[in-house]
Amino acid sequence: MREGWREEPAARGGCQCGAVRYEVPAGPKLASVCHCRMCQRATGNAFAPLLEVPSAGIVWQGEPAVWASSSVAERGFCAICGTPLFFRDKDGDTTEFMAGALSGFDFRPVLNSGVEGRVAWLASLPHQRDRETRPELLARVVSHQAPED
């Protein structure tokens, strides 16, 4: 097994609207966080938490849309709701799923990559105040997201 990879339970996840779902069998997986600028732009976030798995065992329900984000990689997403779902090397044998689209998987990263793009303010987060979502806002929210497994 490659460095950082661990035997992990099965995982599943999908997009917000439920049109694209996936399942990954139990086996070796690598949990990492990518800080590169391309991942920042692809996720609209400061970093991309990714769960890398062998591509061969993935079972899809619905078809993800795929876009070639560079000459060597492509990114999958839901064409209906836009949820970013995965990153993969065009010539590789693994797929890296966005951790936020996983359902109930205990994501524990063991590697930071693309650290040359790490945003400086990330280090200050443990020292910031925490605030829960306001109850009056939660009372008004009606989710249109598909239920998680």
GROMACS .gro file of C-alpha atoms in nm:
model
  149
    1MET     CA    1   0.000   0.000   0.000
    2ARG     CA    2   0.129   0.348  -0.084
    3GLU     CA    3   0.240   0.587   0.189
    4GLY     CA    4  -0.051   0.748   0.375
    5TRP     CA    5  -0.309   0.505   0.237
    6ARG     CA    6  -0.522   0.325   0.498
    7GLU     CA    7  -0.771   0.042   0.494
    8GLU     CA    8  -1.105   0.219   0.528
    9PRO     CA    9  -1.472   0.120   0.526
   10ALA     CA   10  -1.697   0.165   0.226
   11ALA     CA   11  -1.792   0.522   0.140
   12ARG     CA   12  -2.079   0.681  -0.047
   13GLY     CA   13  -2.191   1.026  -0.137
   14GLY     CA   14  -2.333   1.243  -0.409
   15CYS     CA   15  -2.455   1.581  -0.516
   16GLN     CA   16  -2.702   1.817  -0.349
   17CYS     CA   17  -2.997   1.740  -0.577
   18GLY     CA   18  -2.951   1.361  -0.571
   19ALA     CA   19  -2.909   1.319  -0.948
   20VAL     CA   20  -2.555   1.178  -0.909
   21ARG     CA   21  -2.466   0.929  -0.634
   22TYR     CA   22  -2.165   0.701  -0.591
   23GLU     CA   23  -2.045   0.413  -0.376
   24VAL     CA   24  -1.688   0.307  -0.311
   25PRO     CA   25  -1.611  -0.036  -0.161
   26ALA     CA   26  -1.409  -0.091   0.156
   27GLY     CA   27  -1.036  -0.094   0.093
   28PRO     CA   28  -0.737   0.139   0.063
   29LYS     CA   29  -0.807   0.511   0.061
   30LEU     CA   30  -0.604   0.830   0.109
   31ALA     CA   31  -0.756   1.133   0.282
   32SER     CA   32  -0.578   1.458   0.198
   33VAL     CA   33  -0.625   1.832   0.170
   34CYS     CA   34  -0.510   2.013  -0.145
   35HIS     CA   35  -0.427   2.382  -0.117
   36CYS     CA   36  -0.332   2.447  -0.482
   37ARG     CA   37  -0.489   2.739  -0.665
   38MET     CA   38  -0.665   2.514  -0.915
   39CYS     CA   39  -0.844   2.324  -0.635
   40GLN     CA   40  -0.931   2.654  -0.464
   41ARG     CA   41  -1.102   2.778  -0.780
   42ALA     CA   42  -1.270   2.443  -0.853
   43THR     CA   43  -1.428   2.427  -0.506
   44GLY     CA   44  -1.477   2.799  -0.444
   45ASN     CA   45  -1.295   2.747  -0.117
   46ALA     CA   46  -0.956   2.785   0.050
   47PHE     CA   47  -0.871   2.417  -0.006
   48ALA     CA   48  -1.013   2.089  -0.131
   49PRO     CA   49  -1.051   1.801   0.116
   50LEU     CA   50  -1.017   1.488  -0.101
   51LEU     CA   51  -1.067   1.114  -0.050
   52GLU     CA   52  -0.861   0.925  -0.308
   53VAL     CA   53  -0.982   0.576  -0.403
   54PRO     CA   54  -0.912   0.322  -0.678
   55SER     CA   55  -1.136   0.415  -0.973
   56ALA     CA   56  -1.212   0.054  -1.065
   57GLY     CA   57  -1.449  -0.010  -0.772
   58ILE     CA   58  -1.669   0.300  -0.802
   59VAL     CA   59  -2.040   0.236  -0.862
   60TRP     CA   60  -2.232   0.533  -1.006
   61GLN     CA   61  -2.601   0.616  -1.000
   62GLY     CA   62  -2.650   0.896  -1.248
   63GLU     CA   63  -2.380   1.031  -1.474
   64PRO     CA   64  -2.146   1.306  -1.354
   65ALA     CA   65  -2.052   1.580  -1.598
   66VAL     CA   66  -1.676   1.602  -1.652
   67TRP     CA   67  -1.463   1.902  -1.744
   68ALA     CA   68  -1.093   1.898  -1.837
   69SER     CA   69  -0.956   2.154  -1.591
   70SER     CA   70  -0.604   2.116  -1.729
   71SER     CA   71  -0.405   1.914  -1.980
   72VAL     CA   72  -0.357   1.637  -1.722
   73ALA     CA   73  -0.668   1.639  -1.503
   74GLU     CA   74  -1.045   1.647  -1.510
   75ARG     CA   75  -1.311   1.734  -1.256
   76GLY     CA   76  -1.653   1.580  -1.213
   77PHE     CA   77  -1.966   1.762  -1.102
   78CYS     CA   78  -2.343   1.741  -1.119
   79ALA     CA   79  -2.472   1.909  -1.434
   80ILE     CA   80  -2.802   1.990  -1.261
   81CYS     CA   81  -2.705   2.142  -0.924
   82GLY     CA   82  -2.334   2.210  -0.986
   83THR     CA   83  -2.198   2.021  -0.684
   84PRO     CA   84  -1.823   1.952  -0.732
   85LEU     CA   85  -1.777   1.575  -0.689
   86PHE     CA   86  -1.426   1.464  -0.785
   87PHE     CA   87  -1.084   1.526  -0.935
   88ARG     CA   88  -0.886   1.270  -1.133
   89ASP     CA   89  -0.567   1.249  -1.334
   90LYS     CA   90  -0.659   1.169  -1.695
   91ASP     CA   91  -0.400   0.889  -1.708
   92GLY     CA   92  -0.435   0.772  -1.347
   93ASP     CA   93  -0.618   0.482  -1.187
   94THR     CA   94  -0.762   0.671  -0.889
   95THR     CA   95  -1.042   0.922  -0.828
   96GLU     CA   96  -1.032   1.186  -0.555
   97PHE     CA   97  -1.378   1.263  -0.415
   98MET     CA   98  -1.463   1.595  -0.251
   99ALA     CA   99  -1.503   1.515   0.119
  100GLY     CA  100  -1.799   1.752   0.155
  101ALA     CA  101  -2.002   1.533  -0.081
  102LEU     CA  102  -1.941   1.217   0.127
  103SER     CA  103  -2.227   1.089   0.342
  104GLY     CA  104  -2.124   1.006   0.698
  105PHE     CA  105  -1.764   0.908   0.620
  106ASP     CA  106  -1.513   0.974   0.899
  107PHE     CA  107  -1.276   1.194   0.695
  108ARG     CA  108  -0.934   1.221   0.862
  109PRO     CA  109  -0.670   1.375   0.635
  110VAL     CA  110  -0.311   1.254   0.663
  111LEU     CA  111  -0.153   1.473   0.394
  112ASN     CA  112  -0.149   1.836   0.279
  113SER     CA  113  -0.061   1.890  -0.087
  114GLY     CA  114  -0.024   2.199  -0.303
  115VAL     CA  115   0.098   2.383   0.005
  116GLU     CA  116   0.254   2.656  -0.209
  117GLY     CA  117  -0.103   2.784  -0.250
  118ARG     CA  118  -0.206   2.761   0.115
  119VAL     CA  119  -0.386   3.080   0.219
  120ALA     CA  120  -0.216   3.263   0.505
  121TRP     CA  121  -0.533   3.320   0.710
  122LEU     CA  122  -0.591   2.945   0.751
  123ALA     CA  123  -0.352   2.932   1.047
  124SER     CA  124  -0.564   3.186   1.239
  125LEU     CA  125  -0.885   2.977   1.234
  126PRO     CA  126  -0.824   2.783   1.559
  127HIS     CA  127  -0.799   3.119   1.736
  128GLN     CA  128  -1.125   3.265   1.599
  129ARG     CA  129  -1.459   3.274   1.780
  130ASP     CA  130  -1.710   3.001   1.702
  131ARG     CA  131  -2.074   3.081   1.633
  132GLU     CA  132  -2.359   2.841   1.569
  133THR     CA  133  -2.618   2.917   1.303
  134ARG     CA  134  -2.882   3.149   1.446
  135PRO     CA  135  -3.201   2.961   1.551
  136GLU     CA  136  -3.427   3.220   1.386
  137LEU     CA  137  -3.249   3.159   1.054
  138LEU     CA  138  -3.268   2.781   1.091
  139ALA     CA  139  -3.642   2.810   1.158
  140ARG     CA  140  -3.692   2.973   0.814
  141VAL     CA  141  -3.474   2.735   0.613
  142VAL     CA  142  -3.642   2.477   0.393
  143SER     CA  143  -3.374   2.258   0.235
  144HIS     CA  144  -3.408   2.155  -0.128
  145GLN     CA  145  -3.115   1.915  -0.100
  146ALA     CA  146  -3.165   1.543  -0.151
  147PRO     CA  147  -3.151   1.346   0.176
  148GLU     CA  148  -2.820   1.186   0.267
  149ASP     CA  149  -2.792   0.812   0.314
   0.00000   0.00000   0.00000
